[in-house]
Amino acid sequence: MTELTRRRLLATGATLPLAGAMASAAHAEAPLLGASFGRHRRFMIGGFEVTTILGGTTPREGPQGIFGMNVSPEEFAAVSAAHFLSTDVAQFYFTPTVVNTGAALVLFDTGLNAAATTAALADAGYMPDQIDIVVLTHMHGDHIGGLMNDGVPTFANARYVTGQAEFDHWAAAGNEGFDTNVRPMAEKMTFLGDGQDVVSGITGMAAFGHTPGHMVYRLESDGAGLVIFADLANHPVWSLARPDWEVRFDADKAAAAASRRKVLGMIAADRIPAVGYHMPFPAVGYVAPGSDGAEFRWVPESGQLMG
């Protein structure tokens, strides 16, 4: 009996490697699901709760047709290689920001379209009718695209804030996107100049160049600060690090470079975090002095704001 039991155990053990191999093969047949990451990032700046939301991401071919248009292909390729960047394709991100001041829920920019932005808001726990104030940093299509949803305002209970110079430019431009999405909101809009407040603790700052009235916004709460710099710099290496590299989307390239240098210099000197609309998601980081030919350096937030 003992010998029989022993033979059975040995026989059973002999099948275990085969069973393991079959299990591994079955596991390997699981479908590939594709790259992914979270769609929102929430943290505190003093008493303000700040949430960045991913309104979209897309690849674009030929990045030197967008960035570094005034440098040689050799220089562009060398800088790109040093930062592990492809010169064939770039990944673009579109990141609205929600700020809960405790008294108002403020949305900065509305993304490419209403469907994508409201889905990202929902992922972060917000409904469109909860938004009290919509701030438009400027009026390119990827910032105003979510204002309307099939001809109906997406943010039914909101009032709107934007720069006076920006609104005046687009109102006279005969632009379809502006006429469809922004002009219907004109009666609900408050217009700001440099140094004026959206609400207490959120101040607009002129950063003209990307568009004629492009503005950035500084948050101050309980001794903490943050700058939402929108499209001041559209890429961490090809724009932020080298403010003089020309960007195709900048209306006034010299003015845009001057604004980059001024605002990024302030962020670096004050050592406060920042949110950039097109920075790699979650679009939160710091600006430090650069090296090796770069004037600035983007330092992604890596847990400093978790507390």
Coordinates of C-alpha atoms in Angstrom, one line a residue:
M1 CA 0.0 0.0 0.0
T2 CA 2.8 2.4 0.9
E3 CA 4.6 1.7 -2.4
L4 CA 1.4 2.3 -4.4
T5 CA 0.8 5.6 -2.6
R6 CA 4.3 6.6 -3.3
R7 CA 4.0 5.8 -7.0
R8 CA 0.8 7.8 -7.2
L9 CA 2.5 10.9 -5.6
L10 CA 5.4 10.6 -8.0
A11 CA 3.1 10.4 -10.9
T12 CA 1.1 13.4 -9.7
G13 CA 4.3 15.4 -9.2
A14 CA 5.5 14.6 -12.7
T15 CA 2.4 16.3 -14.1
L16 CA 3.0 19.6 -12.1
P17 CA 5.5 21.2 -14.5
L18 CA 3.2 20.5 -17.4
A19 CA 0.3 22.0 -15.6
G20 CA 2.3 25.0 -14.7
A21 CA 3.4 25.4 -18.3
M22 CA -0.3 25.2 -19.5
A23 CA -1.3 27.8 -16.9
S24 CA 1.5 30.1 -18.1
A25 CA 0.4 29.7 -21.7
A26 CA -3.2 30.5 -20.8
H27 CA -2.1 33.5 -18.9
A28 CA 0.0 34.7 -21.8
E29 CA -3.1 34.7 -24.1
A30 CA -4.7 37.6 -22.2
P31 CA -5.4 40.5 -24.6
L32 CA -3.1 43.5 -24.7
L33 CA -5.1 46.5 -23.2
G34 CA -3.0 49.4 -24.4
A35 CA -1.2 52.2 -22.5
S36 CA -3.2 54.1 -19.9
F37 CA -2.8 56.3 -16.8
G38 CA -5.1 58.2 -14.4
R39 CA -7.3 61.0 -15.7
H40 CA -7.0 63.4 -12.8
R41 CA -4.5 64.6 -10.1
R42 CA -5.7 66.3 -7.0
F43 CA -3.7 68.2 -4.4
M44 CA -3.8 71.2 -2.0
I45 CA -2.4 74.7 -2.4
G46 CA -2.9 76.2 1.0
G47 CA -6.7 76.1 1.5
F48 CA -7.4 75.6 -2.3
E49 CA -8.0 72.2 -3.7
V50 CA -6.6 71.9 -7.2
T51 CA -7.4 69.1 -9.7
T52 CA -5.9 68.7 -13.1
I53 CA -8.0 66.7 -15.5
L54 CA -7.0 65.1 -18.8
G55 CA -9.2 66.5 -21.5
G56 CA -7.4 64.6 -24.3
T57 CA -4.1 63.4 -25.7
T58 CA -3.0 62.8 -29.2
P59 CA 0.2 62.3 -31.2
R60 CA 1.4 64.8 -33.8
E61 CA 3.9 64.1 -36.5
G62 CA 6.9 66.3 -37.4
P63 CA 7.5 68.2 -34.1
Q64 CA 10.0 70.6 -35.7
G65 CA 7.1 71.9 -37.8
I66 CA 5.7 73.1 -34.5
F67 CA 8.7 73.7 -32.1
G68 CA 12.2 75.1 -32.7
M69 CA 11.3 76.5 -36.1
N70 CA 14.2 78.9 -35.9
V71 CA 16.9 76.3 -35.1
S72 CA 18.7 73.9 -37.4
P73 CA 17.5 70.3 -37.8
E74 CA 20.9 69.2 -36.3
E75 CA 20.4 71.2 -33.1
F76 CA 16.8 70.1 -32.8
A77 CA 17.8 66.5 -33.2
A78 CA 20.7 66.8 -30.7
V79 CA 18.5 68.4 -28.0
S80 CA 15.7 65.8 -28.7
A81 CA 18.1 62.9 -28.4
A82 CA 19.5 64.2 -25.1
H83 CA 16.0 64.0 -23.7
F84 CA 15.0 60.7 -25.3
L85 CA 12.5 62.5 -27.6
S86 CA 11.5 61.4 -31.1
T87 CA 11.9 63.9 -33.9
D88 CA 9.2 62.0 -35.8
V89 CA 6.2 62.4 -33.5
A90 CA 5.3 64.2 -30.3
Q91 CA 2.5 63.5 -27.8
F92 CA 0.2 66.4 -27.0
Y93 CA -1.8 66.7 -23.8
F94 CA -4.8 69.0 -23.1
T95 CA -5.3 69.6 -19.4
P96 CA -8.0 71.9 -17.9
T97 CA -7.6 72.7 -14.2
V98 CA -10.3 72.8 -11.5
V99 CA -9.8 75.0 -8.4
N100 CA -12.1 74.7 -5.4
T101 CA -11.5 77.8 -3.3
G102 CA -14.1 76.7 -0.7
A103 CA -16.4 79.4 -1.9
A104 CA -16.3 78.7 -5.7
L105 CA -15.5 75.9 -8.1
V106 CA -13.4 77.5 -10.8
L107 CA -12.6 75.7 -14.1
F108 CA -9.6 77.0 -16.2
D109 CA -10.2 76.3 -19.9
T110 CA -12.7 73.9 -21.3
G111 CA -10.7 71.5 -23.6
L112 CA -11.2 70.3 -27.1
N113 CA -14.9 69.5 -26.8
A114 CA -17.7 69.2 -24.2
A115 CA -17.9 65.4 -24.3
A116 CA -14.2 64.8 -23.4
T117 CA -14.1 67.6 -20.8
T118 CA -17.3 66.5 -19.0
A119 CA -16.1 62.9 -19.0
A120 CA -12.8 64.0 -17.4
L121 CA -14.7 66.1 -14.9
A122 CA -16.9 63.2 -14.0
D123 CA -13.8 61.0 -13.5
A124 CA -12.6 63.6 -11.0
G125 CA -16.0 63.7 -9.2
Y126 CA -17.5 66.9 -10.7
M127 CA -20.7 67.6 -12.7
P128 CA -20.8 70.5 -15.2
D129 CA -23.5 72.3 -13.3
Q130 CA -21.3 72.5 -10.2
I131 CA -18.9 74.8 -12.0
D132 CA -19.3 78.4 -10.7
I133 CA -16.7 80.2 -12.8
V134 CA -15.1 79.3 -16.1
V135 CA -11.8 81.1 -16.8
L136 CA -10.5 81.3 -20.3
T137 CA -6.8 81.8 -20.5
H138 CA -7.1 82.5 -24.2
M139 CA -9.3 81.5 -27.1
H140 CA -7.6 78.9 -29.2
G141 CA -10.0 76.1 -30.1
D142 CA -8.5 73.5 -27.7
H143 CA -9.4 75.9 -24.8
I144 CA -12.9 77.0 -25.8
G145 CA -14.1 73.8 -27.5
G146 CA -16.0 72.6 -24.4
L147 CA -18.0 75.7 -23.7
M148 CA -21.0 74.6 -25.8
N149 CA -22.6 71.2 -26.1
D150 CA -24.8 70.9 -29.2
G151 CA -25.6 74.6 -29.0
V152 CA -26.3 74.5 -25.3
P153 CA -23.9 76.0 -22.7
T154 CA -22.1 73.1 -21.0
F155 CA -21.7 74.8 -17.7
A156 CA -25.3 76.0 -17.1
N157 CA -24.7 77.7 -13.8
A158 CA -21.3 79.4 -14.5
R159 CA -20.2 82.9 -15.1
Y160 CA -17.2 83.5 -17.3
V161 CA -13.9 85.4 -16.9
T162 CA -11.3 86.2 -19.5
G163 CA -8.8 88.9 -20.4
Q164 CA -10.2 92.1 -22.0
A165 CA -7.5 92.2 -24.6
E166 CA -8.1 88.6 -25.6
F167 CA -11.8 89.0 -26.0
D168 CA -11.5 92.2 -28.0
H169 CA -9.1 90.6 -30.4
W170 CA -11.2 87.6 -31.2
A171 CA -14.4 89.5 -31.2
A172 CA -13.0 91.5 -34.2
A173 CA -11.3 88.5 -35.9
G174 CA -14.3 86.8 -37.6
N175 CA -13.3 83.5 -36.0
E176 CA -15.9 80.7 -36.3
G177 CA -14.8 79.0 -33.0
F178 CA -15.2 82.3 -31.1
D179 CA -18.5 83.1 -32.7
T180 CA -19.9 79.7 -31.9
N181 CA -18.6 79.1 -28.5
V182 CA -17.6 82.4 -26.8
R183 CA -19.7 85.2 -28.2
P184 CA -23.0 83.6 -26.9
M185 CA -21.5 83.9 -23.3
A186 CA -20.5 87.6 -23.7
E187 CA -23.3 88.8 -21.4
K188 CA -22.1 86.5 -18.6
M189 CA -18.5 87.5 -18.9
T190 CA -16.2 89.6 -16.7
F191 CA -13.1 91.0 -18.3
L192 CA -9.8 91.3 -16.6
G193 CA -6.6 93.3 -17.1
D194 CA -3.1 92.5 -15.7
G195 CA -3.1 92.2 -11.9
Q196 CA -6.9 91.9 -11.5
D197 CA -8.6 89.1 -9.5
V198 CA -11.0 86.3 -10.7
V199 CA -11.8 85.9 -7.0
S200 CA -9.8 86.5 -3.9
G201 CA -6.5 84.5 -4.2
I202 CA -6.6 84.0 -8.0
T203 CA -5.0 86.8 -9.9
G204 CA -4.6 87.3 -13.7
M205 CA -1.2 88.2 -15.2
A206 CA -0.6 89.4 -18.7
A207 CA 1.5 87.0 -20.7
F208 CA 0.9 88.1 -24.2
G209 CA 2.4 86.6 -27.3
H210 CA 0.9 83.2 -27.7
T211 CA -2.2 85.1 -28.5
P212 CA -2.7 88.9 -28.3
G213 CA -4.3 88.7 -24.8
H214 CA -3.1 85.4 -23.4
M215 CA -3.1 85.4 -19.6
V216 CA -1.7 83.2 -16.8
Y217 CA -3.1 82.9 -13.3
R218 CA -1.4 82.9 -9.9
L219 CA -3.0 81.3 -6.9
E220 CA -2.2 82.4 -3.4
S221 CA -3.7 80.7 -0.3
D222 CA -2.5 80.4 3.3
G223 CA 1.1 81.3 2.2
A224 CA 1.2 78.7 -0.6
G225 CA 1.3 79.6 -4.3
L226 CA 0.9 78.1 -7.8
V227 CA 0.8 79.4 -11.4
I228 CA -1.5 78.1 -14.1
F229 CA 0.5 79.1 -17.1
A230 CA -1.7 77.7 -19.9
D231 CA 0.1 77.9 -23.2
L232 CA 2.9 80.1 -22.1
A233 CA 5.1 77.1 -22.9
N234 CA 3.7 74.2 -24.9
H235 CA 6.5 71.5 -24.3
P236 CA 8.9 70.9 -21.4
V237 CA 12.0 70.7 -23.6
W238 CA 11.2 72.3 -27.0
S239 CA 9.5 75.4 -25.5
L240 CA 9.9 75.8 -21.7
A241 CA 13.6 74.9 -21.5
R242 CA 14.4 77.1 -24.5
P243 CA 12.1 80.2 -24.5
D244 CA 13.7 81.6 -27.7
W245 CA 12.8 78.5 -29.8
E246 CA 9.9 79.7 -32.0
V247 CA 6.5 77.9 -31.7
R248 CA 4.2 77.8 -34.7
F249 CA 1.1 78.5 -32.7
D250 CA 2.6 81.8 -31.1
A251 CA 1.0 84.8 -32.8
D252 CA 3.8 87.1 -31.8
K253 CA 6.9 85.0 -31.4
A254 CA 9.1 87.7 -29.9
A255 CA 6.5 88.7 -27.4
A256 CA 5.8 85.0 -26.5
A257 CA 9.5 84.4 -25.8
A258 CA 9.6 87.5 -23.6
S259 CA 6.6 86.3 -21.7
R260 CA 8.1 82.9 -21.2
R261 CA 11.3 84.3 -19.8
K262 CA 9.4 86.7 -17.5
V263 CA 6.8 84.2 -16.1
L264 CA 9.1 81.2 -15.9
G265 CA 11.7 83.2 -14.2
M266 CA 9.2 84.3 -11.6
I267 CA 8.1 80.7 -11.0
A268 CA 11.7 79.5 -10.7
A269 CA 12.7 82.4 -8.3
D270 CA 9.6 81.9 -6.1
R271 CA 10.1 78.1 -6.1
I272 CA 6.3 77.4 -6.4
P273 CA 4.6 74.7 -8.4
A274 CA 3.0 75.3 -11.7
V275 CA 0.4 73.7 -14.1
G276 CA 1.0 73.8 -17.8
Y277 CA -1.9 73.0 -20.2
H278 CA 0.3 71.0 -22.6
M279 CA 2.9 69.6 -20.1
P280 CA 2.9 65.8 -19.9
F281 CA 0.0 64.8 -17.8
P282 CA -0.7 65.3 -14.9
A283 CA 0.9 68.6 -16.0
V284 CA 2.1 69.6 -12.5
G285 CA 5.7 70.5 -11.8
Y286 CA 8.3 73.1 -10.9
V287 CA 10.6 75.3 -13.0
A288 CA 14.3 75.3 -12.2
P289 CA 17.3 77.1 -13.8
G290 CA 18.6 75.1 -16.8
S291 CA 22.0 74.0 -17.9
D292 CA 23.7 72.8 -21.1
G293 CA 22.2 75.5 -23.2
A294 CA 18.8 75.4 -21.6
E295 CA 17.5 78.5 -19.8
F296 CA 15.0 76.6 -17.7
R297 CA 14.2 73.0 -16.7
W298 CA 10.8 71.4 -16.1
V299 CA 10.8 69.2 -12.9
P300 CA 7.7 67.1 -12.8
E301 CA 6.0 66.9 -9.3
S302 CA 6.9 63.6 -7.7
G303 CA 5.0 63.6 -4.4
Q304 CA 5.9 67.0 -3.0
L305 CA 2.2 67.9 -3.1
M306 CA 0.8 64.7 -1.6
G307 CA 0.7 66.1 2.0

